[in-house]
mmCIF file of C-alpha atoms in Angstrom:
data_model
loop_
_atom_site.group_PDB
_atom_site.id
_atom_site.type_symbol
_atom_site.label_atom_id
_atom_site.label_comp_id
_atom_site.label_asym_id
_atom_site.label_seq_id
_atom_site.Cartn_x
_atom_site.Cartn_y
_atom_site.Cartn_z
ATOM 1 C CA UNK N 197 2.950 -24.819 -10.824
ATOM 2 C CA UNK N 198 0.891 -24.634 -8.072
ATOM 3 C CA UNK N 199 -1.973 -22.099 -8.599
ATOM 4 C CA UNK N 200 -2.564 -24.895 -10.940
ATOM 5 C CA UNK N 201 -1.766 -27.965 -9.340
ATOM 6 C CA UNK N 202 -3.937 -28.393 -6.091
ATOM 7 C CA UNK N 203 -1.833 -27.361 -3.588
ATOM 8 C CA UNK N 204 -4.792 -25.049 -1.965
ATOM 9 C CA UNK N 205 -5.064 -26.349 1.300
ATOM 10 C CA UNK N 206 -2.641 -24.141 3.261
ATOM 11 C CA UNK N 207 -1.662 -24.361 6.637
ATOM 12 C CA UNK N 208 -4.990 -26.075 7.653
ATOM 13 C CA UNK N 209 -3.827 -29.502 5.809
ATOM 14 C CA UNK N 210 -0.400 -29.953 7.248
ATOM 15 C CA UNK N 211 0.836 -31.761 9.846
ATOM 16 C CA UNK N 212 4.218 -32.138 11.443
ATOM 17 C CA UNK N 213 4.600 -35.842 13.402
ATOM 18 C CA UNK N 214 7.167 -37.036 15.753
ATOM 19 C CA UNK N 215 6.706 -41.136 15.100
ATOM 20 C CA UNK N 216 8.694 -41.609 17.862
ATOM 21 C CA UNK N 217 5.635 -40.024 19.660
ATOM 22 C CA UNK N 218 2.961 -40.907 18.192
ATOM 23 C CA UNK N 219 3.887 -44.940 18.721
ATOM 24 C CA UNK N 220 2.372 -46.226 15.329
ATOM 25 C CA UNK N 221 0.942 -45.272 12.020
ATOM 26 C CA UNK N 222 -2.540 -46.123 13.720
ATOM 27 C CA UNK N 223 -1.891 -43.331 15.843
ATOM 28 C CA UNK N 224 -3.507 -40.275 14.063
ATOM 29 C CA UNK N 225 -3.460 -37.610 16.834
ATOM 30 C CA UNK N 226 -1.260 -35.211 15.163
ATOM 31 C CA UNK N 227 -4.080 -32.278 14.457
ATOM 32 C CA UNK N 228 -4.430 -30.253 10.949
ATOM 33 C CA UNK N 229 -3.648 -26.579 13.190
ATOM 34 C CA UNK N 230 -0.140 -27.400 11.856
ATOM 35 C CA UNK N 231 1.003 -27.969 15.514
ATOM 36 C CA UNK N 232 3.624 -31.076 16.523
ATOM 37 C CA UNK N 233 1.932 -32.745 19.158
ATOM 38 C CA UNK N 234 4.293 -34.490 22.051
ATOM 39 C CA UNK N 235 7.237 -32.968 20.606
ATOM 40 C CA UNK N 236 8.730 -30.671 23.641
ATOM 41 C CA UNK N 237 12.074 -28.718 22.994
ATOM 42 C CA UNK N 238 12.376 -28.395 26.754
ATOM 43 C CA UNK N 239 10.292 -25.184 27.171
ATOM 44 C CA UNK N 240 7.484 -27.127 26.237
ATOM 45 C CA UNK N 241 7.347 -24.997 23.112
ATOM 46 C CA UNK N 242 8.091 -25.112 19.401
ATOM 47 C CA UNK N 243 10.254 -22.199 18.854
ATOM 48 C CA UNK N 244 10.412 -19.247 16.911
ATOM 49 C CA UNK N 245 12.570 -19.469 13.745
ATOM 50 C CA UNK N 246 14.813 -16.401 12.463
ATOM 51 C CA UNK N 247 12.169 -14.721 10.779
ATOM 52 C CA UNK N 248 9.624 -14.124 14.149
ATOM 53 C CA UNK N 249 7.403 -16.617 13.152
ATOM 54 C CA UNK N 250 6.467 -20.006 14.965
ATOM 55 C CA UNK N 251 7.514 -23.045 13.673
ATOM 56 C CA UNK N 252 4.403 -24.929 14.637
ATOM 57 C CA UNK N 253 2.859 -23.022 12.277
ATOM 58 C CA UNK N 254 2.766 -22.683 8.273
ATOM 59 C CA UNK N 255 3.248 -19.159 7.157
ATOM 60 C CA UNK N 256 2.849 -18.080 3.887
ATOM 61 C CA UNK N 257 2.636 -21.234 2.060
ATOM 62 C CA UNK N 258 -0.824 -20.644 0.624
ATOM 63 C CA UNK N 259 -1.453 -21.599 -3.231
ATOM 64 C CA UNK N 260 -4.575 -20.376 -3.652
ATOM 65 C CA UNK N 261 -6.169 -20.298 -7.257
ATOM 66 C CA UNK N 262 -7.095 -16.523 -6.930
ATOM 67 C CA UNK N 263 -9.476 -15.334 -9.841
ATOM 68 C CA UNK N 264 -10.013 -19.030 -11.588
ATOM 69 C CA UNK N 265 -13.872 -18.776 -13.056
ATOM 70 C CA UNK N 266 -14.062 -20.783 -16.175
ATOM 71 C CA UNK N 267 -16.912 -20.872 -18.266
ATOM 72 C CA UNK N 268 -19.385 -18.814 -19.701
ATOM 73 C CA UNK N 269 -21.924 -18.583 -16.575
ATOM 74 C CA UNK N 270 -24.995 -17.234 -18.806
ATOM 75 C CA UNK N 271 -27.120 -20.500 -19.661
ATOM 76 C CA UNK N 272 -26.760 -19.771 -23.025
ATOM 77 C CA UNK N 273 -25.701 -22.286 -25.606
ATOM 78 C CA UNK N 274 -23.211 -21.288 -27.641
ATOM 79 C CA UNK N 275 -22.428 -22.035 -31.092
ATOM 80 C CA UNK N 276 -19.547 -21.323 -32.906
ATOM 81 C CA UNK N 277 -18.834 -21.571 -36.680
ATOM 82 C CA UNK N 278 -15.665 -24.154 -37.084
ATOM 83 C CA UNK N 279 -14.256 -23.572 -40.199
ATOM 84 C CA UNK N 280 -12.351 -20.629 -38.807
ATOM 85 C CA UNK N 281 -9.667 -20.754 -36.314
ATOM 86 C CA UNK N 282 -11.469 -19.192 -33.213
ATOM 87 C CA UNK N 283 -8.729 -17.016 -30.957
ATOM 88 C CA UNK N 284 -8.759 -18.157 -27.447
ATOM 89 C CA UNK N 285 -10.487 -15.121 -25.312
ATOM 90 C CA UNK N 286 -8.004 -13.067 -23.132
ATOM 91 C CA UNK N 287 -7.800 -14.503 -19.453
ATOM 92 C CA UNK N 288 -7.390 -11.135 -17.379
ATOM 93 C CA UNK N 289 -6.914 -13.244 -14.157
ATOM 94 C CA UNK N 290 -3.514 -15.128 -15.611
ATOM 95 C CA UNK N 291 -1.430 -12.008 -14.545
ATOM 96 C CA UNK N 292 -2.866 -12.754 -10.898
ATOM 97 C CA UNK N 293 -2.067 -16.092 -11.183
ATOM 98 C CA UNK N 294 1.314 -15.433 -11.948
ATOM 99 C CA UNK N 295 2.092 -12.897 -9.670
ATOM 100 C CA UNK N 296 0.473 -14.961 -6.815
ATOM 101 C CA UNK N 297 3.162 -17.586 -8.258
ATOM 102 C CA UNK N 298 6.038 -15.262 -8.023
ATOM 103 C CA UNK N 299 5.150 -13.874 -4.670
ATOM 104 C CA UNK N 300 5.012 -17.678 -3.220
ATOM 105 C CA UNK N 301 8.176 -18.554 -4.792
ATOM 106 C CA UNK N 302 9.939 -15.632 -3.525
ATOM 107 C CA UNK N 303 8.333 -16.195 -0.202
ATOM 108 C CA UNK N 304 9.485 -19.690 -0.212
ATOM 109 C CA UNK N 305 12.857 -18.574 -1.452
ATOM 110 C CA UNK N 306 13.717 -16.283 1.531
ATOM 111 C CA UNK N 307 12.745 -18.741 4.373
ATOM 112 C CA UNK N 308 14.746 -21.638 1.818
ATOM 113 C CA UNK N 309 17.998 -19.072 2.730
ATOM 114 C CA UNK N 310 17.276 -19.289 6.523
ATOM 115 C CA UNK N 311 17.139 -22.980 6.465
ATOM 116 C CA UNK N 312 20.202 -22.458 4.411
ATOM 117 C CA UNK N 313 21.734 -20.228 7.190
ATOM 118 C CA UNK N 314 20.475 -22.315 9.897
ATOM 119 C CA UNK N 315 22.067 -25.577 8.141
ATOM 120 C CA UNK N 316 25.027 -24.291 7.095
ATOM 121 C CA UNK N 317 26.051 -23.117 10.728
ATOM 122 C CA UNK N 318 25.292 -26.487 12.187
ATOM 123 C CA UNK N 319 27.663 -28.007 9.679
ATOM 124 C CA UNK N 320 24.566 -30.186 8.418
ATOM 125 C CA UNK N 321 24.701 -31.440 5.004
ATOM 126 C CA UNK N 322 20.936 -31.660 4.042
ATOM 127 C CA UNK N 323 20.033 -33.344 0.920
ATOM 128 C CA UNK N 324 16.544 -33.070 -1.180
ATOM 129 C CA UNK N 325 15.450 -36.312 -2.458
ATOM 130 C CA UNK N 326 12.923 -36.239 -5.143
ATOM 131 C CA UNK N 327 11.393 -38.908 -7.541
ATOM 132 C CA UNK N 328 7.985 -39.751 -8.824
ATOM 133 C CA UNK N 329 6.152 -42.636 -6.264
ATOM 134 C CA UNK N 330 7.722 -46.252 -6.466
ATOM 135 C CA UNK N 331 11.216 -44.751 -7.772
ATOM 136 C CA UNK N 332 12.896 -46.628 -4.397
ATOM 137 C CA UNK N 333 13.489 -43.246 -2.151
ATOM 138 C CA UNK N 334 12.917 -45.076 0.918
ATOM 139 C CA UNK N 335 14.250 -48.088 0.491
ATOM 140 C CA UNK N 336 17.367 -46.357 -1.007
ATOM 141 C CA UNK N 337 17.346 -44.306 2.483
ATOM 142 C CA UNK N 338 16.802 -47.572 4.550
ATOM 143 C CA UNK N 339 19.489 -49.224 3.055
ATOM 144 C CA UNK N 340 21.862 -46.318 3.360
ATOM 145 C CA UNK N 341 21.152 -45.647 7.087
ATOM 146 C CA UNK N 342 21.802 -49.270 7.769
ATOM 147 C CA UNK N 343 24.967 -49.491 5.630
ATOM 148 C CA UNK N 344 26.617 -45.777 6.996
ATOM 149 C CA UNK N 345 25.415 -46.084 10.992
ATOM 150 C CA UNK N 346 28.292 -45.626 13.056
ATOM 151 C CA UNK N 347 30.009 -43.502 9.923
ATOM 152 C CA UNK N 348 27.562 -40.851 9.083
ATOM 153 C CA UNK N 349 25.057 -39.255 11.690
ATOM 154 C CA UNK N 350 21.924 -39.750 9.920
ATOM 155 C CA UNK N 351 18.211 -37.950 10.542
ATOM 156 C CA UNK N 352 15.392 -37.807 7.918
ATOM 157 C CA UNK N 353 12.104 -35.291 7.171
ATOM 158 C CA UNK N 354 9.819 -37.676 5.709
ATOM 159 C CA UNK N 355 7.678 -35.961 2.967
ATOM 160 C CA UNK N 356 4.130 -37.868 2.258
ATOM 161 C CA UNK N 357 0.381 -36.402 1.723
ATOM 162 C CA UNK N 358 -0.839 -39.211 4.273
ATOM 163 C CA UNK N 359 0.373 -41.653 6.754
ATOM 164 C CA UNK N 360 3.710 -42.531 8.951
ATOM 165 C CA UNK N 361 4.383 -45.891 6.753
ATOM 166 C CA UNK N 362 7.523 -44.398 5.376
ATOM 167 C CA UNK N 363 8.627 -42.525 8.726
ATOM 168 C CA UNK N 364 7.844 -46.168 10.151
ATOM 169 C CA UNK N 365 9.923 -47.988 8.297
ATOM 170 C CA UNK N 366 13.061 -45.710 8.472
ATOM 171 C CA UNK N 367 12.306 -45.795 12.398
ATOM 172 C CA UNK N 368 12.920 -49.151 12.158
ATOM 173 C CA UNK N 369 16.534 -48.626 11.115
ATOM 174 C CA UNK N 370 17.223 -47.121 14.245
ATOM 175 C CA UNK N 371 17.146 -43.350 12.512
ATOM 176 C CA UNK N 372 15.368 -40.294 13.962
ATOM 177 C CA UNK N 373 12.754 -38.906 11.655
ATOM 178 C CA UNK N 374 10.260 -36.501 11.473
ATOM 179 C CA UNK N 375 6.828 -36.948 9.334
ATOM 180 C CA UNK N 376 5.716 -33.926 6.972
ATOM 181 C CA UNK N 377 1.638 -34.860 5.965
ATOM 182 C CA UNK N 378 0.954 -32.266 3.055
ATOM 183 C CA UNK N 379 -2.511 -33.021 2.975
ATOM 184 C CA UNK N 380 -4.042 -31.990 -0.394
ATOM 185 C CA UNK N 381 0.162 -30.604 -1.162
ATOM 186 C CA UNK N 382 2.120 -31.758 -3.933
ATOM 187 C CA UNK N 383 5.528 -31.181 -2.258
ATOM 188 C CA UNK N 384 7.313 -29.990 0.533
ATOM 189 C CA UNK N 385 8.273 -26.257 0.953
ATOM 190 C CA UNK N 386 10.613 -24.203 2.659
ATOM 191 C CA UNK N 387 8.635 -23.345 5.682
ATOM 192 C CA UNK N 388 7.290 -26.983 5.958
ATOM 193 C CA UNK N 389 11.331 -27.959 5.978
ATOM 194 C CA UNK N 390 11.833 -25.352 8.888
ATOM 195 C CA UNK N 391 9.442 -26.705 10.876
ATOM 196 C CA UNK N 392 10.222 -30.049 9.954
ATOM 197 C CA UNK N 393 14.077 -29.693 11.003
ATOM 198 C CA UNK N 394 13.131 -27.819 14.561
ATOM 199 C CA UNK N 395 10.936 -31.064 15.293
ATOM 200 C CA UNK N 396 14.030 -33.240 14.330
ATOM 201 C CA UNK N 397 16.983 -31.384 15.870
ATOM 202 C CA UNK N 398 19.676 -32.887 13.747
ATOM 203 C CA UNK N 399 22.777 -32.819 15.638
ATOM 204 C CA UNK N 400 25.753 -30.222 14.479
ATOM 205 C CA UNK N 401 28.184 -32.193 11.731
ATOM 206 C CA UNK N 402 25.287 -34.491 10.446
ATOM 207 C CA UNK N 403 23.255 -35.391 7.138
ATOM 208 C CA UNK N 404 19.749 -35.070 6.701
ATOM 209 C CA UNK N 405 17.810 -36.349 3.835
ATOM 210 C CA UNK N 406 14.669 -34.628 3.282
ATOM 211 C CA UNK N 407 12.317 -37.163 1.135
ATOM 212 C CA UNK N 408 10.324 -35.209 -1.201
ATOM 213 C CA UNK N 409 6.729 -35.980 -1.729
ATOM 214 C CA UNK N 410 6.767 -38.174 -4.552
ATOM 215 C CA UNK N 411 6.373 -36.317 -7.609
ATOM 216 C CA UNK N 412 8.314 -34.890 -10.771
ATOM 217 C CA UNK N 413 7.152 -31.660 -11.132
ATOM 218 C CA UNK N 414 6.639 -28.816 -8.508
ATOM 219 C CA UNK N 415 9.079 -30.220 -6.201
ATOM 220 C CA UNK N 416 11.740 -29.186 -8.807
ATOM 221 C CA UNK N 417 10.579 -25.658 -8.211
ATOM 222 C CA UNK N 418 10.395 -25.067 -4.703
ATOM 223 C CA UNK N 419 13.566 -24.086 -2.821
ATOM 224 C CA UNK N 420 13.903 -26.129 0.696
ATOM 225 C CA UNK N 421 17.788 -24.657 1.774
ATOM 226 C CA UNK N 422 19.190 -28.189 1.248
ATOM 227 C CA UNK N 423 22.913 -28.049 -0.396
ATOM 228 C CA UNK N 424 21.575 -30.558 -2.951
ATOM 229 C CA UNK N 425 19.164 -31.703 -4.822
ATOM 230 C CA UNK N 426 18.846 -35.543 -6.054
ATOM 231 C CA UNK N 427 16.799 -37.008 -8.485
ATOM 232 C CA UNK N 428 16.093 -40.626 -7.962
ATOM 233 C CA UNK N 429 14.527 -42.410 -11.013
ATOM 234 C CA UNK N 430 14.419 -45.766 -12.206
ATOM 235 C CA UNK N 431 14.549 -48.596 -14.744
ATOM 236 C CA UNK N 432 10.743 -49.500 -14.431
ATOM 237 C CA UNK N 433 9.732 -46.007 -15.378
ATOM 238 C CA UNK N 434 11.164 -45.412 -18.946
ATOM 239 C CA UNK N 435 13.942 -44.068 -20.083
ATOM 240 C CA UNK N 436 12.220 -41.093 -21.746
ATOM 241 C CA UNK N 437 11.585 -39.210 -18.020
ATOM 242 C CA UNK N 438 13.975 -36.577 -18.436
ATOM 243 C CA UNK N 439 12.611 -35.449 -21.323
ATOM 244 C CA UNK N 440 8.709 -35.763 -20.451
ATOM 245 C CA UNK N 441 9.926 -33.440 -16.904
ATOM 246 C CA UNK N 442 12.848 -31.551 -18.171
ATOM 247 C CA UNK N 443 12.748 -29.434 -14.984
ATOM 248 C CA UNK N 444 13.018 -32.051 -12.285
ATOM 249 C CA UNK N 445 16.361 -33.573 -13.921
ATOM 250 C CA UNK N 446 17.660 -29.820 -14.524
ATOM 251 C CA UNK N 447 17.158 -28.745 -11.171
ATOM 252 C CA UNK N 448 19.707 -31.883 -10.186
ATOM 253 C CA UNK N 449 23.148 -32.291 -8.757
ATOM 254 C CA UNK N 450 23.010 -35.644 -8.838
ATOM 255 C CA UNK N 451 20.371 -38.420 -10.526
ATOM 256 C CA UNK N 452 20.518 -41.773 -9.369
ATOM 257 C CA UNK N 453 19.451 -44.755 -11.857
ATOM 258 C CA UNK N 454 17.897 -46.928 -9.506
ATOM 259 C CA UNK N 455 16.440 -50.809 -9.646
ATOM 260 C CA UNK N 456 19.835 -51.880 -12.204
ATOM 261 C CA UNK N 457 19.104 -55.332 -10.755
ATOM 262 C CA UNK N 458 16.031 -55.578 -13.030
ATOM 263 C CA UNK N 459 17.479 -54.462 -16.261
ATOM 264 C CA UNK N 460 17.772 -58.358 -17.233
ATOM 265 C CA UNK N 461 14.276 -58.558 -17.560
ATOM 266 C CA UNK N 462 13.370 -55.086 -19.255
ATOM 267 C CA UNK N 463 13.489 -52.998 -22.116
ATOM 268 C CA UNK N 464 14.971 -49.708 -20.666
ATOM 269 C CA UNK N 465 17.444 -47.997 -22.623
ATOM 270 C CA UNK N 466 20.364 -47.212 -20.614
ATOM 271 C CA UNK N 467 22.747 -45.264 -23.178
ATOM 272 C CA UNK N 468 18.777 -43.021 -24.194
ATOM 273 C CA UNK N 469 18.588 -42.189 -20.933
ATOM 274 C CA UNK N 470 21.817 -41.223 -20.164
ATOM 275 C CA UNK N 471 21.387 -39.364 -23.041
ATOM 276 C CA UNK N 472 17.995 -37.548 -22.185
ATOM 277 C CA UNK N 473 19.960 -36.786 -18.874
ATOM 278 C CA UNK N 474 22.468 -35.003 -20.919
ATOM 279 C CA UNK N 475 20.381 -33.032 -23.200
ATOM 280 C CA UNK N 476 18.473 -31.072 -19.718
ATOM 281 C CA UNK N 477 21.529 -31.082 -17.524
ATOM 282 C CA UNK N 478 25.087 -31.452 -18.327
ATOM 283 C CA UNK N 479 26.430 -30.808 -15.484
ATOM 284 C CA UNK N 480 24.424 -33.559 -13.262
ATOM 285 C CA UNK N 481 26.317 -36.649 -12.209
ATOM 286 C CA UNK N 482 24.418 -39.782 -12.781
ATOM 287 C CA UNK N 483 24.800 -42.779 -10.626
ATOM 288 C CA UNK N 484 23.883 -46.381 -11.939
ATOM 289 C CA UNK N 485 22.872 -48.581 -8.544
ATOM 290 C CA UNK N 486 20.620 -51.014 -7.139
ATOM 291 C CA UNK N 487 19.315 -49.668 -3.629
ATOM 292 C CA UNK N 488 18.177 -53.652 -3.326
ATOM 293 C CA UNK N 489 21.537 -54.951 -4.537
ATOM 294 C CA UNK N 490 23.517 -52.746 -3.208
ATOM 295 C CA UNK N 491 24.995 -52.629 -6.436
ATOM 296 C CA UNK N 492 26.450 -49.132 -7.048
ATOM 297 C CA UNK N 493 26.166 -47.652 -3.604
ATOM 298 C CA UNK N 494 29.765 -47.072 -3.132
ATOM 299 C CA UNK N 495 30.121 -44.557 -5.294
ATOM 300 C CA UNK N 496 26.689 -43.144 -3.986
ATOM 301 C CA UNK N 497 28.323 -43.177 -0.573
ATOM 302 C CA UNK N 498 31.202 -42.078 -1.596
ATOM 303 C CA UNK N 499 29.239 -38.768 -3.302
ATOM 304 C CA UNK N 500 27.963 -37.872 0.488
ATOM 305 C CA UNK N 501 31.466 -38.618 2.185
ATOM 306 C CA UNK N 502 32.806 -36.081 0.013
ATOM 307 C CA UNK N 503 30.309 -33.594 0.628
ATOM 308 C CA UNK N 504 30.006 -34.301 4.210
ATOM 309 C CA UNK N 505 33.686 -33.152 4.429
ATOM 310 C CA UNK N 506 36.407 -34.310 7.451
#
C-alpha cells in the first residue's frame, strides 16, 4: 500500500480549492501549507473538526517509507554461484513498514468514523467513487447532476493529484464542489475528506459524491466515512479488471459497467466480467449503463433514491 506506493509527500503536497474562488483552473493560488484560500466560514476561519485538530490542515496522513535502504552500499561486486536457489536475505525494516501501515490505517480509520458521525447527523448520503483514469467518473457525475437537479441536492469533493479541470467542469453544471490536489498522493484519505467536506458545507438531507483519485488500488484501502463505496469501470478497459485488482471490486457496494454504448465495436466480454465480479464480491450489485447514453441510469438513480431515503 502506501509505504510502497509514493504517497510520501504529506501535508506539504495537498491542497484544498474552492473553484468557485479561485475563478479558473489558471488560477493556482491555493498554497501547498494545506490551507483553503478565500474560503471564509464566517469567522474567517476553517474550523476545528471533532478531534481538536484544524481542518486546514493534514494531520497524520504521512506515508513515509521509514527504513527503505536497498542495496549492498559496499562497492563491492558481488558474485553469486546460480545453480543454487539463493534465499532472499531477511529485510529487518519490513516489520516497520508494516506497522507504519497499520498505524496510518488505523489513524485514517478513526477520523473515517468522525466523518461518518459528522455525515450521518446531517442526514448526508456521501458516496466514494473510485475507478482507474478514463473509466467516465466525471462525466457519469456531470450527467447525473444535470439529470437529478431540482430532485436530489447535489455537492461534490473532487479528488485529482493536479489541476481544477474536473472541479471545472462539474461547476459548470451548476453544482458546488470542492477540489482535493494530492500532490505526489495516490488517493484521497479520511482527513483530506474532512477537510474537504468543511470547505463544501453540504447542506443537511443531501448527497455528496466524493471522486476518488483515479486509481484501482490504495483507494480500496483507505476508509473516507462515506456510506458507500462504488466502483466505476468500463468496457474499454478489459473485462479481466476484477481479477487483476481483486481488492478494489471487493471493497464495493455497487460497480457500475460503464461506456455500454461502445460494446458494438469491441471485444469485451460481458458474461467474464460479470463473472470476475462474482468470484471477488458476491454481494456487489452491478449496474450495466452508458453515462453518455444515458442508457442504464435509471436504475443507477434509482440505487441513490433508495439510499437517500424520504
Amino acid at each position: 500500500m502506501c509505504a510502497t506506493c509514493g504517497c510520501s509527500e504529506g501535508a506539504a503536497g495537498v491542497r484544498v480549492i474552492d473553484p468557485a474562488l479561485v475563478g479558473s483552473a489558471e488560477h493556482g493560488h491555493a498554497h501547498s501549507d494545506g490551507h483553503v484560500h478565500g474560503h471564509v466560514h464566517g469567522d474567517g476561519h476553517m474550523h476545528a473538526d471533532g478531534h481538536g485538530h484544524e481542518s486546514g490542515h493534514d494531520h497524520g496522513h504521512s506515508h513515509g517509507h521509514e527504513g527503505h535502504s536497498h542495496g549492498h552500499g559496499s562497492g563491492h561486486s558481488h558474485e553469486h554461484d546460480h545453480s543454487q536457489p539463493v534465499a532472499a536475505a531477511p529485510d529487518p525494516d519490513r516489520g516497520h513498514t508494516i506497522a507504519l501501515e497499520q498505524r496510518v490505517l488505523a489513524r485514517n480509520d478513526e477520523l473515517a468514523e468522525h466523518n461518518r458521525r459528522w455525515l450521518t447527523e446531517r442526514a448526508i448520503l456521501a458516496v466514494n467513487l473510485m475507478s482507474s483514469p478514463g473509466a467516465g467518473k466525471t462525466t457519469l457525475l456531470e450527467r447525473t447532476i444535470v439529470d437529478l437537479a431540482g430532485e436530489l441536492p447535489v455537492s461534490v469533493v473532487e479528488g485529482d493529484q493536479e489541476t481544477l479541470l474536473d472541479a471545472d467542469r462539474i461547476t459548470a453544471t451548476g453544482c458546488r464542489v470542492v477540489q482535493i490536489n494530492t500532490g505526489s498522493g495516490c488517493h484521497l484519505d479520511a482527513e483530506m475528506v474532512d477537510r474537504g467536506l468543511r470547505a463544501l458545507a453540504p447542506p443537511e438531507h443531501s448527497v455528496v459524491f466524493i471522486e476518488n483519485v483515479g486509481n484501482l488500488v490504495c483507494p480500496a484501502l483507505f476508509d473516507l466515512g462515506e456510506a458507500a463505496k462504488i466502483v466505476i469501470t468500463s468496457t474499454t478497459e478489459g473485462a479481466d479488471k476484477p481479477l487483476k485488482y481483486p481488492r478494489m471490486f471487493a471493497a464495493a457496494d455497487l460497480v457500475l459497467l460503464n461506456k455500454v454504448d461502445l460494446l458494438p465495436y469491441l471485444s469485451f466480454d460481458v458474461p467474464a466480467c460479470l463473472a470476475a465480479i462474482r468470484r471477488v464480491n458476491p454481494r456487489a450489485v452491478v449496474l450495466p449503463l452508458s453515462a453518455t447514453t444515458g442508457d442504464g441510469l435509471a436504475a443507477w438513480y434509482d440505487w441513490l433514491r433508495d439510499r437517500v431515503g424520504p
